[in-house]
Tab-separated table of C-alpha atoms in Angstrom:
chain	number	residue	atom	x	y	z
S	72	UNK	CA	-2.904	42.796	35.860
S	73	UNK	CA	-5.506	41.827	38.942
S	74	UNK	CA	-7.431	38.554	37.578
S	75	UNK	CA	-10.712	38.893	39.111
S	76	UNK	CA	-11.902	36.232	42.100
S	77	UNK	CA	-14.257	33.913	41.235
S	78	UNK	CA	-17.231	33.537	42.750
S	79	UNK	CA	-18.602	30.524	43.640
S	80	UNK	CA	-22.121	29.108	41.863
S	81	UNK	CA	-25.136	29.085	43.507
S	82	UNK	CA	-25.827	25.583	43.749
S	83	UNK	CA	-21.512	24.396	43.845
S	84	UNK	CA	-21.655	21.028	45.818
S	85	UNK	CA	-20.902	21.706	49.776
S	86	UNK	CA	-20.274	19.020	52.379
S	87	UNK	CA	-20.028	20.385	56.003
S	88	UNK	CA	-18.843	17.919	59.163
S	89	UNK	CA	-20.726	18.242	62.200
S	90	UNK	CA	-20.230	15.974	65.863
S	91	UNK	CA	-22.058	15.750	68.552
S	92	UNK	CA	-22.525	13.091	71.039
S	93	UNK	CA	-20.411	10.714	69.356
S	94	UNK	CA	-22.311	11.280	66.011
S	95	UNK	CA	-20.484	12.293	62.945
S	96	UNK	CA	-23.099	13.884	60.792
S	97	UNK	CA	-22.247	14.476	56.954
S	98	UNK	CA	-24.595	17.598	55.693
S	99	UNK	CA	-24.562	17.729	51.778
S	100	UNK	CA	-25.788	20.566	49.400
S	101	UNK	CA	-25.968	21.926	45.944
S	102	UNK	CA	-25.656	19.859	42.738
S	103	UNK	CA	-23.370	16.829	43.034
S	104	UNK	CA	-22.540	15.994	39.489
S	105	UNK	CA	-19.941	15.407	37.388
S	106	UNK	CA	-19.468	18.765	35.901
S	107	UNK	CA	-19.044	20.740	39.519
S	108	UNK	CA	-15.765	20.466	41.354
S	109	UNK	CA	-16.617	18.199	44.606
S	110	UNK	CA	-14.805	18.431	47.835
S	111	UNK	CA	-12.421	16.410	48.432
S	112	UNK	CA	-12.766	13.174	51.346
S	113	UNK	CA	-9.511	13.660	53.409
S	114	UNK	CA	-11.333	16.085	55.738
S	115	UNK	CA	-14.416	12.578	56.115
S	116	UNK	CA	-10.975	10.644	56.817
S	117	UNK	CA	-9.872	12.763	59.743
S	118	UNK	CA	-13.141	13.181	61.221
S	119	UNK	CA	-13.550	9.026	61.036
S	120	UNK	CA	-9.764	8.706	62.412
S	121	UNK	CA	-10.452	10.094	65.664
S	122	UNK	CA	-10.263	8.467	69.415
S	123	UNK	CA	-12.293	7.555	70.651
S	124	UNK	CA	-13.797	5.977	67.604
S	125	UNK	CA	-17.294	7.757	66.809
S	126	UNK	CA	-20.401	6.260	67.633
S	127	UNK	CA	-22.024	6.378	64.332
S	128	UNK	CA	-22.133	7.579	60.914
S	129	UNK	CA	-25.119	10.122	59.754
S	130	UNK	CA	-25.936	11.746	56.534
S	131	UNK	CA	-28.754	15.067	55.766
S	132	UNK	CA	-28.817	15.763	52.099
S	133	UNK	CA	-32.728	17.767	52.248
S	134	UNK	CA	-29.923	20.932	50.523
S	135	UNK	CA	-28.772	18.029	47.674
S	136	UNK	CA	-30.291	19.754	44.318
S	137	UNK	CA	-28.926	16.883	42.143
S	138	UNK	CA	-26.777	14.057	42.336
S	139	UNK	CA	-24.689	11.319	39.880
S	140	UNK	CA	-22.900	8.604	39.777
S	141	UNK	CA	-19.853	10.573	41.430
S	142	UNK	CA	-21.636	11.678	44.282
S	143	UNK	CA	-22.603	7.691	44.692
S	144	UNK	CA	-18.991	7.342	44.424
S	145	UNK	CA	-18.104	8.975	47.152
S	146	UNK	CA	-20.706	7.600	49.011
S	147	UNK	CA	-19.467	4.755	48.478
S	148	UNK	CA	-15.931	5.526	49.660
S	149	UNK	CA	-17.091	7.465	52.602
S	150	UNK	CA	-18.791	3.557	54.389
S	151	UNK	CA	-15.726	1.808	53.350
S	152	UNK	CA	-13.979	4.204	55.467
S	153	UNK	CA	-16.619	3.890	57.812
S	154	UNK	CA	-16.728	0.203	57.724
S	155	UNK	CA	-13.020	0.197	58.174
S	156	UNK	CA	-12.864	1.970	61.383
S	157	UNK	CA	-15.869	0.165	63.187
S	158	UNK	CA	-18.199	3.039	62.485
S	159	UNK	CA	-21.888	2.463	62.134
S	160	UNK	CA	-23.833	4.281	59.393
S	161	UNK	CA	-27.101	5.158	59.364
S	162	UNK	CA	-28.072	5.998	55.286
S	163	UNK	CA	-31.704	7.073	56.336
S	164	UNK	CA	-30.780	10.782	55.568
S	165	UNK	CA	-29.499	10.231	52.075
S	166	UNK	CA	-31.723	10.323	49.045
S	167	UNK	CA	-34.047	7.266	47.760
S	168	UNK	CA	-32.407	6.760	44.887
S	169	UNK	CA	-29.037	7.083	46.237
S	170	UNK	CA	-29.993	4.295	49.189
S	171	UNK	CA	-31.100	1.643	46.631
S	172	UNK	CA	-27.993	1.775	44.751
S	173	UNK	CA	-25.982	1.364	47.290
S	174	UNK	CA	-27.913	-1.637	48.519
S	175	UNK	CA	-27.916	-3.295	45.298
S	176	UNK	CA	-24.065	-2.278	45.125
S	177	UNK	CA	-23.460	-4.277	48.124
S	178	UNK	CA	-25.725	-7.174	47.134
S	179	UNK	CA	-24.334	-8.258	43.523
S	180	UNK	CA	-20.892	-9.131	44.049
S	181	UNK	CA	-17.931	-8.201	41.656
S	182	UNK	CA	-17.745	-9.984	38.747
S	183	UNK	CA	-14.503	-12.512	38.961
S	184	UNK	CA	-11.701	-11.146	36.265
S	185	UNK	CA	-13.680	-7.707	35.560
S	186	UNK	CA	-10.860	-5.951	36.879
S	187	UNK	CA	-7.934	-5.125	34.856
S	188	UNK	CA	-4.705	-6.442	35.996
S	189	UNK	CA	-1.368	-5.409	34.657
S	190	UNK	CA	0.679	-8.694	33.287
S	191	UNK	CA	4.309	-8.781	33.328
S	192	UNK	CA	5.754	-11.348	31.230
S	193	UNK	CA	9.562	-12.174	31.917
S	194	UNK	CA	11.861	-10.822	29.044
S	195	UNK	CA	12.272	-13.897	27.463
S	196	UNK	CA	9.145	-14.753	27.177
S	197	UNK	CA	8.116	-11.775	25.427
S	198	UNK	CA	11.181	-12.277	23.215
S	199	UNK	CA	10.447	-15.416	22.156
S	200	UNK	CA	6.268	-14.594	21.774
S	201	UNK	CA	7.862	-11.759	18.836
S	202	UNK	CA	10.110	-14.110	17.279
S	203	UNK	CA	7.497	-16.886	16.811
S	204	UNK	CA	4.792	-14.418	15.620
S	205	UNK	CA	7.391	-13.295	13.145
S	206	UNK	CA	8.143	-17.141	11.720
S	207	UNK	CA	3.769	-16.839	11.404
S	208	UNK	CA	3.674	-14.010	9.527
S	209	UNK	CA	6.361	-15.334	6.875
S	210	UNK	CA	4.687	-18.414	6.663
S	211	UNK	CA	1.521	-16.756	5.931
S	212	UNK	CA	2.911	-14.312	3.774
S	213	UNK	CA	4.812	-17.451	1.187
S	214	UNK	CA	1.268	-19.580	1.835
S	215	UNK	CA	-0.511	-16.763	0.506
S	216	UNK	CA	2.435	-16.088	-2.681
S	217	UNK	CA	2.730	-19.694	-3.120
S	218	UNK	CA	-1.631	-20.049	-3.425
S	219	UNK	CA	-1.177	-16.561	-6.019
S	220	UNK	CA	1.495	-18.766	-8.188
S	221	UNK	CA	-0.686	-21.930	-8.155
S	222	UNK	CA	-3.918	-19.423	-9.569
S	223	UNK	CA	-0.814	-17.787	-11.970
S	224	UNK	CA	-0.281	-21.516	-13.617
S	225	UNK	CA	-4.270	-22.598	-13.258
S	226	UNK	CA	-4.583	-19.009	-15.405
S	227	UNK	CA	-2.108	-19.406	-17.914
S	228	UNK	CA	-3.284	-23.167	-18.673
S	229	UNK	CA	-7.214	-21.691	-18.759
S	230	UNK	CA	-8.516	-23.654	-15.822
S	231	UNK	CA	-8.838	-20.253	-13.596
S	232	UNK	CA	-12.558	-20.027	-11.783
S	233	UNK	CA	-13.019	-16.326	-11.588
S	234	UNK	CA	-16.130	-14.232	-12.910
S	235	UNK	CA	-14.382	-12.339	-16.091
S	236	UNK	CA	-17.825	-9.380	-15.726
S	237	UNK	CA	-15.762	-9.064	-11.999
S	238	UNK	CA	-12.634	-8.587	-13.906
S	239	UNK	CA	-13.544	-5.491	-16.452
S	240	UNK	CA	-15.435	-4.236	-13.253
S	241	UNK	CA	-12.389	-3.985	-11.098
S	242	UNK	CA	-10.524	-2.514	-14.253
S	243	UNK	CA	-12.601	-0.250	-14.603
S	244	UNK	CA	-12.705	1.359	-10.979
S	245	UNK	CA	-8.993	0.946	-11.133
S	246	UNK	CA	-8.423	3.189	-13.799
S	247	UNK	CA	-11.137	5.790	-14.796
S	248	UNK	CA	-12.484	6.362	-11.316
S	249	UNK	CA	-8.901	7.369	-10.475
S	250	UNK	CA	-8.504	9.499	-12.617
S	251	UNK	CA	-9.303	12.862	-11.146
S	252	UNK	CA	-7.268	12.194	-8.363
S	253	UNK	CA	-4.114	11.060	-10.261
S	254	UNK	CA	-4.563	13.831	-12.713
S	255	UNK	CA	-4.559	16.408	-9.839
S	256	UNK	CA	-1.501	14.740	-7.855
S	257	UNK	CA	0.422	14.627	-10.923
S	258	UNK	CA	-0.315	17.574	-12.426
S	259	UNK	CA	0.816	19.339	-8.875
S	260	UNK	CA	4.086	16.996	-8.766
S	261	UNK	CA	4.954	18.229	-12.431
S	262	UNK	CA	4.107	22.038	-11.038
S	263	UNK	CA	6.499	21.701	-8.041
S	264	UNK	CA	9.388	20.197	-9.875
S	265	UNK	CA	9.084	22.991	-12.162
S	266	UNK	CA	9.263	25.641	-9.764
S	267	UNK	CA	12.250	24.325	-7.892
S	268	UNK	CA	14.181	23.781	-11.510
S	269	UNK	CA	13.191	27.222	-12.388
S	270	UNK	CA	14.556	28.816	-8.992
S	271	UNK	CA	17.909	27.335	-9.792
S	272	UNK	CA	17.947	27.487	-13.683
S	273	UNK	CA	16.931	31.094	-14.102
S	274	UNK	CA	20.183	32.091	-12.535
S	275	UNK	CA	22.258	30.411	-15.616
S	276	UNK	CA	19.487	31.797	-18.042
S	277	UNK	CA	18.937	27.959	-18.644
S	278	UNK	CA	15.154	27.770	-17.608
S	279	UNK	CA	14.754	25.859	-21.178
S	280	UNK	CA	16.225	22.680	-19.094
S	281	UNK	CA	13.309	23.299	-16.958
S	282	UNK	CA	11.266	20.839	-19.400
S	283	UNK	CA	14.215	18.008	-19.145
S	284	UNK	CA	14.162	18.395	-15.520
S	285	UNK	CA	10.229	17.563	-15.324
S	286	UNK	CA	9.913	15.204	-18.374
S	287	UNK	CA	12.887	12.694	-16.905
S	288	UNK	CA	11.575	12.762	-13.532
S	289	UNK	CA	8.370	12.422	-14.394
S	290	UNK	CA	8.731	9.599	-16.857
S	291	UNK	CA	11.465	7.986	-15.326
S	292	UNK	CA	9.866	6.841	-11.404
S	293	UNK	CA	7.964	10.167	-10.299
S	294	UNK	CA	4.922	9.108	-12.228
S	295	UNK	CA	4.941	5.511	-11.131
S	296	UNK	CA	5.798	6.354	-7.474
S	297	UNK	CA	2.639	9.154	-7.373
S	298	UNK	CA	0.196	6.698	-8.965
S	299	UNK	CA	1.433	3.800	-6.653
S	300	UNK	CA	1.087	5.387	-3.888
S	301	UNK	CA	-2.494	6.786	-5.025
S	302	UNK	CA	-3.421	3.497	-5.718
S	303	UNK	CA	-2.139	1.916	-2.552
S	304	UNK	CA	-4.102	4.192	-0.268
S	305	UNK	CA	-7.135	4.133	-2.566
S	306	UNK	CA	-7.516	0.856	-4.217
S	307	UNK	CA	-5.005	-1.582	-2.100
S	308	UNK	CA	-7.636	-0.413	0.858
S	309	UNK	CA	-10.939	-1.090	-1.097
S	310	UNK	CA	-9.784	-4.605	-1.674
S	311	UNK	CA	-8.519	-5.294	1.820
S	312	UNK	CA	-11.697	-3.869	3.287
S	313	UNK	CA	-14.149	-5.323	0.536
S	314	UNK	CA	-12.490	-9.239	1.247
S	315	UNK	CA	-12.287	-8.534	4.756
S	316	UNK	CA	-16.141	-7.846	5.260
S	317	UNK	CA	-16.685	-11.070	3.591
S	318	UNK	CA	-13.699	-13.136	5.479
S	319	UNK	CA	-16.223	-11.564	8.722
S	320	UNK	CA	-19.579	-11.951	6.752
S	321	UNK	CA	-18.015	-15.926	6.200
S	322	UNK	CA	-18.200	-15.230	2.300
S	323	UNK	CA	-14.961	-17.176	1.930
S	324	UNK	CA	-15.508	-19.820	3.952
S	325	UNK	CA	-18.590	-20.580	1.853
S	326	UNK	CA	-16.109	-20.581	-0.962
S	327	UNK	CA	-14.123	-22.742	0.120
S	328	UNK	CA	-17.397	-25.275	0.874
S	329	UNK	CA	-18.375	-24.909	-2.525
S	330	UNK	CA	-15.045	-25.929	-3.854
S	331	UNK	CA	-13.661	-22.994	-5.057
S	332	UNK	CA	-10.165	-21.401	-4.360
S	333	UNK	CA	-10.667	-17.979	-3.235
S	334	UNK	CA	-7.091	-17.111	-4.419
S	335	UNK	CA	-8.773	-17.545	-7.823
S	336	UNK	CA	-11.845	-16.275	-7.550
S	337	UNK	CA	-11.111	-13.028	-5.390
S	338	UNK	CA	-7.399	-12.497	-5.693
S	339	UNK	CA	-6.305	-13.124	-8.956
S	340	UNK	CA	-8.991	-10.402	-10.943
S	341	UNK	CA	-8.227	-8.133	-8.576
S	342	UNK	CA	-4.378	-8.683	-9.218
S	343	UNK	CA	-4.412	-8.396	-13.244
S	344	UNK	CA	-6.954	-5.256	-13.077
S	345	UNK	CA	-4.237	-3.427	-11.604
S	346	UNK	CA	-1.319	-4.864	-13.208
S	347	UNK	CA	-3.573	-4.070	-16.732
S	348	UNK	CA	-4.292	-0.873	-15.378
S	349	UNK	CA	-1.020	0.901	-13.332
S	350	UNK	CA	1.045	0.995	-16.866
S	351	UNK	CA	-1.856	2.688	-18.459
S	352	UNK	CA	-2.369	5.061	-15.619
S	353	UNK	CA	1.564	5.717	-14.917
S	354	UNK	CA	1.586	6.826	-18.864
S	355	UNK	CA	-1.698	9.311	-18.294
S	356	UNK	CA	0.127	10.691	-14.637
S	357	UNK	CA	3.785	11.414	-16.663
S	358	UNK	CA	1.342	13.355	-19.324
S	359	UNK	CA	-0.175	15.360	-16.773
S	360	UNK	CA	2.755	15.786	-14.670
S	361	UNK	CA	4.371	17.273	-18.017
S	362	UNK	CA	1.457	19.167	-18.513
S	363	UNK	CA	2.325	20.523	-15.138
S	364	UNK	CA	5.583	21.911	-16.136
S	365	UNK	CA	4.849	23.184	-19.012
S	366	UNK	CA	2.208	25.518	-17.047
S	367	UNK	CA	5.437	26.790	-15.237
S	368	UNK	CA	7.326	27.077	-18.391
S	369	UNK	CA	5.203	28.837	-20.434
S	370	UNK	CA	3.510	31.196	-17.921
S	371	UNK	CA	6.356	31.838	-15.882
S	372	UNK	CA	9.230	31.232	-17.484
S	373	UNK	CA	7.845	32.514	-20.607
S	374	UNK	CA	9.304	29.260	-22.871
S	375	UNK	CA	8.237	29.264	-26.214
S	376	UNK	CA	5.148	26.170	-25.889
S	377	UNK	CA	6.243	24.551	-29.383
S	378	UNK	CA	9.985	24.936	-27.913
S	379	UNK	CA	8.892	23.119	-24.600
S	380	UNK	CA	7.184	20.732	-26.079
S	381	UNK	CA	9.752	19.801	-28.428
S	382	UNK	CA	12.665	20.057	-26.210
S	383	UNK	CA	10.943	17.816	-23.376
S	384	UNK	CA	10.280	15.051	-26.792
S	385	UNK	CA	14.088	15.480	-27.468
S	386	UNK	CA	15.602	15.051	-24.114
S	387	UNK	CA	13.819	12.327	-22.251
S	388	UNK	CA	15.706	9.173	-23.824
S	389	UNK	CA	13.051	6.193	-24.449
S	390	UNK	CA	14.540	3.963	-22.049
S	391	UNK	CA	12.974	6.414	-19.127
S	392	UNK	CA	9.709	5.196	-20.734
S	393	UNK	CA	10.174	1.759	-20.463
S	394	UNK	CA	11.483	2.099	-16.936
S	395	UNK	CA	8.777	3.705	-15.408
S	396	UNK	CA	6.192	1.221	-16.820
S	397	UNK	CA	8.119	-1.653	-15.419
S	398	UNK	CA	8.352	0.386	-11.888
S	399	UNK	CA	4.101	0.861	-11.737
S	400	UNK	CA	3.935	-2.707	-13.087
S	401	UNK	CA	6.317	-4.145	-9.837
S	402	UNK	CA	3.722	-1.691	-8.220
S	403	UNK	CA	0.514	-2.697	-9.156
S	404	UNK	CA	1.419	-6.859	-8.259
S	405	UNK	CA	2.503	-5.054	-4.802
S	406	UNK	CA	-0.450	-3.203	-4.231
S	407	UNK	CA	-2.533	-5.746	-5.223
S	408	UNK	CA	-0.754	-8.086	-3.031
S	409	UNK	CA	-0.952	-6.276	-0.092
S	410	UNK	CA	-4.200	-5.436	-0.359
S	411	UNK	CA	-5.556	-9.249	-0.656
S	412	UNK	CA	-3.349	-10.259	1.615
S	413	UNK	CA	-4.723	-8.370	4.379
S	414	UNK	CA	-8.000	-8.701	3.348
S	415	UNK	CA	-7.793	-12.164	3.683
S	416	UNK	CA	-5.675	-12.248	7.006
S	417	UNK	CA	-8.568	-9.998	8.587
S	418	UNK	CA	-10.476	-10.800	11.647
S	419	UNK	CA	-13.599	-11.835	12.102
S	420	UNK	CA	-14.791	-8.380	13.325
S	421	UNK	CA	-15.649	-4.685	12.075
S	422	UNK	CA	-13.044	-3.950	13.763
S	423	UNK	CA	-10.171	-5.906	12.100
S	424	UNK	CA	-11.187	-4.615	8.455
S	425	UNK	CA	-11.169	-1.255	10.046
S	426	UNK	CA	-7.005	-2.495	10.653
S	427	UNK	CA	-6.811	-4.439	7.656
S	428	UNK	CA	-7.792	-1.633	5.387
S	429	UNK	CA	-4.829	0.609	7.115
S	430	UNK	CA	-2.528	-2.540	7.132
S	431	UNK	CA	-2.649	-2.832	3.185
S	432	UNK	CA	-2.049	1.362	2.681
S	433	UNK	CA	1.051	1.004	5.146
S	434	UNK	CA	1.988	-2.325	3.234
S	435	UNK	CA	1.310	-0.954	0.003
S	436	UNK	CA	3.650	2.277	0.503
S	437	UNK	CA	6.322	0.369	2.297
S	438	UNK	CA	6.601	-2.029	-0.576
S	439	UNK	CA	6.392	0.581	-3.213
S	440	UNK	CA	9.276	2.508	-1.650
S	441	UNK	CA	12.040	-0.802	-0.718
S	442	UNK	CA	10.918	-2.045	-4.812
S	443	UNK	CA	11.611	1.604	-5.590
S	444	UNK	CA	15.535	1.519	-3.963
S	445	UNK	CA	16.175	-2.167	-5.410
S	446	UNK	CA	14.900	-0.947	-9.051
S	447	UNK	CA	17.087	2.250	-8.867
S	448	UNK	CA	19.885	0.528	-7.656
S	449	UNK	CA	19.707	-2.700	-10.673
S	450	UNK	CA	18.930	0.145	-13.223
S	451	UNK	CA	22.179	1.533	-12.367
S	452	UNK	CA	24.361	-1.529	-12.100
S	453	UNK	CA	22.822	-2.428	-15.760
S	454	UNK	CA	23.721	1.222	-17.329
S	455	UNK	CA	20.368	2.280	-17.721
């Protein structure tokens, strides 16, 4: 297959070369701008690079139909070349506008340090920079757990400064404006571990164990890992961007004038909403994950829905129960942690609670998944 030739637009950008007498004359049409293709300058170069050197430089541009910044570019380029071989140029024959900018190019000098320069640092150096920022961020990290312990004992002997009308605020967003999106995660989660149970079961003519299969997982971590993770990308961000606009709008440090600690009066509510609130919320997602299953069982599996009810009560032991609310309680101190803490770490710029906000969601889901592996691993050395 023949692609057709293209022809060239009407008004493409043309340069054409012309010497006489010593004169190197520089004819330019058609649009010069920054959506055309523009010739290129080596054939400028050669024409410069002759012997004996030219006499002068001279430009026509009456067939120029519109120019940018490129085309001043390449002016540009064209009388350093120019300038570099001991070749006059005469700019009469370029446009106005073109003429002034290059005299006031030439007249304001370039700004000292403007230029980006590539820094090598010797290995060492850079090895040592990583290792000391390291030692900073554990010291800020058991600064920040050690001012969270000193609110914990200031709370528990009633001397905590924190607005309580704040507190059953943050509760509140924490759990009932989450709800539609934990109900539809887990409610999916339950659906999916159904469908993979059944796929397996049905060849046994088990698919009954299709409701022990969902209710243990569920129950057990799946509920508290869904909601923590929900929570750590929804809420854990909130807080770090919320204390992060006012660590840039200097909120805190008027705290702090004022006399109060804002570990107690910012981080602590926000840390007992959600460790008040992830239990109740991990017990709602395990409902709705069974709920989930039990869409697969009856529907698809056609189970009995007393039977699948009853057999999912029978087979998930109690102590599943127990150890998923102490997984989305280790959860919600995490994500409530993380959260704060990089809220209060921020910048003092828009754009370091734009990076805060994603710090806290990567923080959050890290520390949700290395609590999840330590918990597994002590509930099985215990028997449980």
């Amino acid at each position: 297959m023949t692609r057709p030739a293209q022809t060239p637009r009407a008004d493409a950008p043309t340069r054409a070369i012309a010497v006489a007498d010593g004169v190197v004359t520089l004819t330019f049409a058609g649009s010069w701008r920054m959506d055309r293709t523009l010739p290129g300058i080596e054939p400028v170069v050669q024409a410069l690079a002759v012997s004996p050197v030219p006499k002068a430089l001279a430009f026509a541009s009456s067939g120029v139909t519109g120019w940018d910044s490129l085309f001043l570019t390449q002016c540009r380029a064209i009388l350093a070349l120019a300038h570099e071989r001991g070749v006059p140029a005469d700019l009469a024959g370029l446009p106005d506008g073109v003429t002034s900018l290059l005299a006031l190019a030439e007249k304001v000098p370039e700004r000292q340090g403007a230029a980006r320069k590539s820094v090598h640092s010797p290995f060492l150096d850079r090895m040592a920079d990583i290792g000391l920022g390291a030692v900073q961020a554990v010291r800020n990290l058991l600064d920040f757990m050690g001012d969270i312990t000193l609110a914990g004992v200031a709370l528990a002997r009633g001397k905590a400064v924190f607005q309580r009308s704040q507190l059953v605020t943050l509760m509140y967003q924490a759990s009932i404006d989450a709800l539609g999106i934990v109900s539809l995660i887990s409610f999916l989660v339950g659906l999916i571990l159904a469908f993979v149970g059944a796929i397996q079961l049905s060849q046994f003519g088990a698919q009954i164990y299709v409701s022990t299969i969902v209710g243990i997982a569920m129950v057990r971590v799946m509920g508290a890992i869904m909601t923590g993770i929900i929570m750590a990308g929804r809420t854990g961000a909130a807080y770090a961007a919320e204390l992060g606009t006012m660590q840039v709008n200097e909120e805190i440090d008027a705290l702090k004038t004022f006399g109060f600690s804002p570990t107690q009066f910012l981080v602590l509510p926000r840390l007992i909403a959600l460790v008040i609130m992830m239990p109740l919320l991990c017990i709602y997602a395990d409902l709705m994950g069974v709920m989930g299953g039990f869409v697969v069982g009856v529907f698809m599996l056609k189970i009995n829905p007393i039977q699948y009810l009853t057999h999912t009560w029978q087979s998930v032991p109690l102590a599943n129960f127990w150890i998923g609310l102490v997984h989305s309680t280790v959860f919600g101190v995490l994500v409530a942690m993380a959260g704060c803490y990089r809220g209060i770490r921020c910048g003092r710029s828009a754009l370091g609670v734009g990076q805060a906000a994603t710090s806290a969601v990567v923080t959050g889901i890290l520390a949700i998944v290395i609590a999840t592996a330590i918990l597994t691993v002590a509930c099985n050395i215990i028997g449980v």
